XYZ file of C-alpha atoms in Angstrom:
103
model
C -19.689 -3.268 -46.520
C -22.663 -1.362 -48.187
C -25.295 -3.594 -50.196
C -25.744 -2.878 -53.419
C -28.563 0.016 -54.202
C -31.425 -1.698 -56.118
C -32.601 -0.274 -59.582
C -36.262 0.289 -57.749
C -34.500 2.030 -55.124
C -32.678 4.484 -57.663
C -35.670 5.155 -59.257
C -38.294 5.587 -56.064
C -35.478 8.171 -54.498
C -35.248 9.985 -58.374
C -38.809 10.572 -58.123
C -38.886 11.384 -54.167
C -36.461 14.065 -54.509
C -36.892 14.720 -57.922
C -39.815 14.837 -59.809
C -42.756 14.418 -57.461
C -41.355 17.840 -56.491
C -41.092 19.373 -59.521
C -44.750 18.991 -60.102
C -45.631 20.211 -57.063
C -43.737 23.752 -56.938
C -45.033 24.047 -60.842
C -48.493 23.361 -60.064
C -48.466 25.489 -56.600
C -46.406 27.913 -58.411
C -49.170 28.453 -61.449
C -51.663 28.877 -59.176
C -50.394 31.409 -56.727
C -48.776 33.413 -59.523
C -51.724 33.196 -61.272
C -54.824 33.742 -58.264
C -53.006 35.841 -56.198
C -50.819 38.037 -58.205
C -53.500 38.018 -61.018
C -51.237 37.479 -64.099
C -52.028 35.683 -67.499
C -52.200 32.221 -67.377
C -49.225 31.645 -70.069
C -47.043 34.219 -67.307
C -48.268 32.139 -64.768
C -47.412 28.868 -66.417
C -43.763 30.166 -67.846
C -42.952 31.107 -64.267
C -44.143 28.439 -62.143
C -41.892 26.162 -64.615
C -38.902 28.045 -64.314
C -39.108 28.125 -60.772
C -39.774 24.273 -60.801
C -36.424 24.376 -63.077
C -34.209 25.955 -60.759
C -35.304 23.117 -58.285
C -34.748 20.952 -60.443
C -30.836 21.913 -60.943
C -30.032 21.117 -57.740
C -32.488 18.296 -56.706
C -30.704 16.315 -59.584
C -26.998 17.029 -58.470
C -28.270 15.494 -54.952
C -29.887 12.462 -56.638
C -26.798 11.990 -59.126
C -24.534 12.501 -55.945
C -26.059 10.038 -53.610
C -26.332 7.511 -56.795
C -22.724 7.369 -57.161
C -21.310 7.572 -53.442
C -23.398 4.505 -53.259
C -21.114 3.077 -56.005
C -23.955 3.099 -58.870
C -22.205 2.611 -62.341
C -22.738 5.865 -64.049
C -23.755 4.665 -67.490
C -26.567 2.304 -65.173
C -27.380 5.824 -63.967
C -27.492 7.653 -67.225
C -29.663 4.788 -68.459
C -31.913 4.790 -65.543
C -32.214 8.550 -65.644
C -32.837 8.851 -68.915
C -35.611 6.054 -68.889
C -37.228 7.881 -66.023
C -37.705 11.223 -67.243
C -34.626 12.778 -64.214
C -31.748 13.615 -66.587
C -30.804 14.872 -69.980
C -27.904 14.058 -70.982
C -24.706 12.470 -69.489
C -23.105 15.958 -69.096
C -25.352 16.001 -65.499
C -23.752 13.122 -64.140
C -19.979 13.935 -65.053
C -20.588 17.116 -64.214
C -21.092 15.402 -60.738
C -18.878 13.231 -60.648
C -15.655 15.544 -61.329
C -16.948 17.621 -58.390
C -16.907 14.718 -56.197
C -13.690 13.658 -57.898
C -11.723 16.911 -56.546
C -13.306 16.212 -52.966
C-alpha cells in the first residue's frame, strides 16, 4: 500500500515541475529574444511569457496527474494549487481527471 503524499510534498513537486520552470524559460526566453534577436523589450517580454505558457499547459496536467494517481483529494488539490500560485481554476484538474477516467 502507497503512503499518503504529504501537503509539503504536493507543493515542493508543484514548484519542481512547475513553476521554478516557468521562470526560468521566461527569464532565458526575454533575454535571448531580446540580446540575440535584437527585438523590443515589451516583444521580448510578451514572447518569453507565452512560451513559458505553453510549458506551463502541460507541466500542470503532469503535476495534476501524478497528484491524483497518488490518490490526492481533488478539492485538497484545487486548494493547494490555488494557494500556491499552480492552477486557476478547478476546470484544470477535472479536465485531468476525466482523461484519466477514460484510461
Amino acid at each position: 500500500m502507497k503512503k499518503e503524499v504529504s501537503t509539503s510534498e504536493i507543493i515542493t513537486k508543484g514548484y519542481l515541475w512547475v513553476n521554478l520552470p516557468i521562470i526560468t524559460i521566461i527569464c532565458v526566453g526575454f533575454y535571448f529574444i531580446h540580446e540575440y534577436f535584437n527585438q523590443s523589450f515589451n516583444f521580448s517580454l510578451i514572447a518569453g511569457t507565452a512560451i513559458g505558457w505553453i510549458y506551463w499547459s502541460f507541466s500542470v496536467k503532469k503535476w495534476i496527474k501524478w497528484a491524483l494517481l497518488n490518490n490526492v483529494d481533488s478539492e485538497k488539490l484545487y486548494k493547494i494549487g490555488i494557494r500556491n500560485l499552480l492552477i486557476w481554476s478547478r476546470h484544470d484538474i477535472k479536465k485531468v481527471a476525466d482523461k484519466l477516467n477514460k484510461e
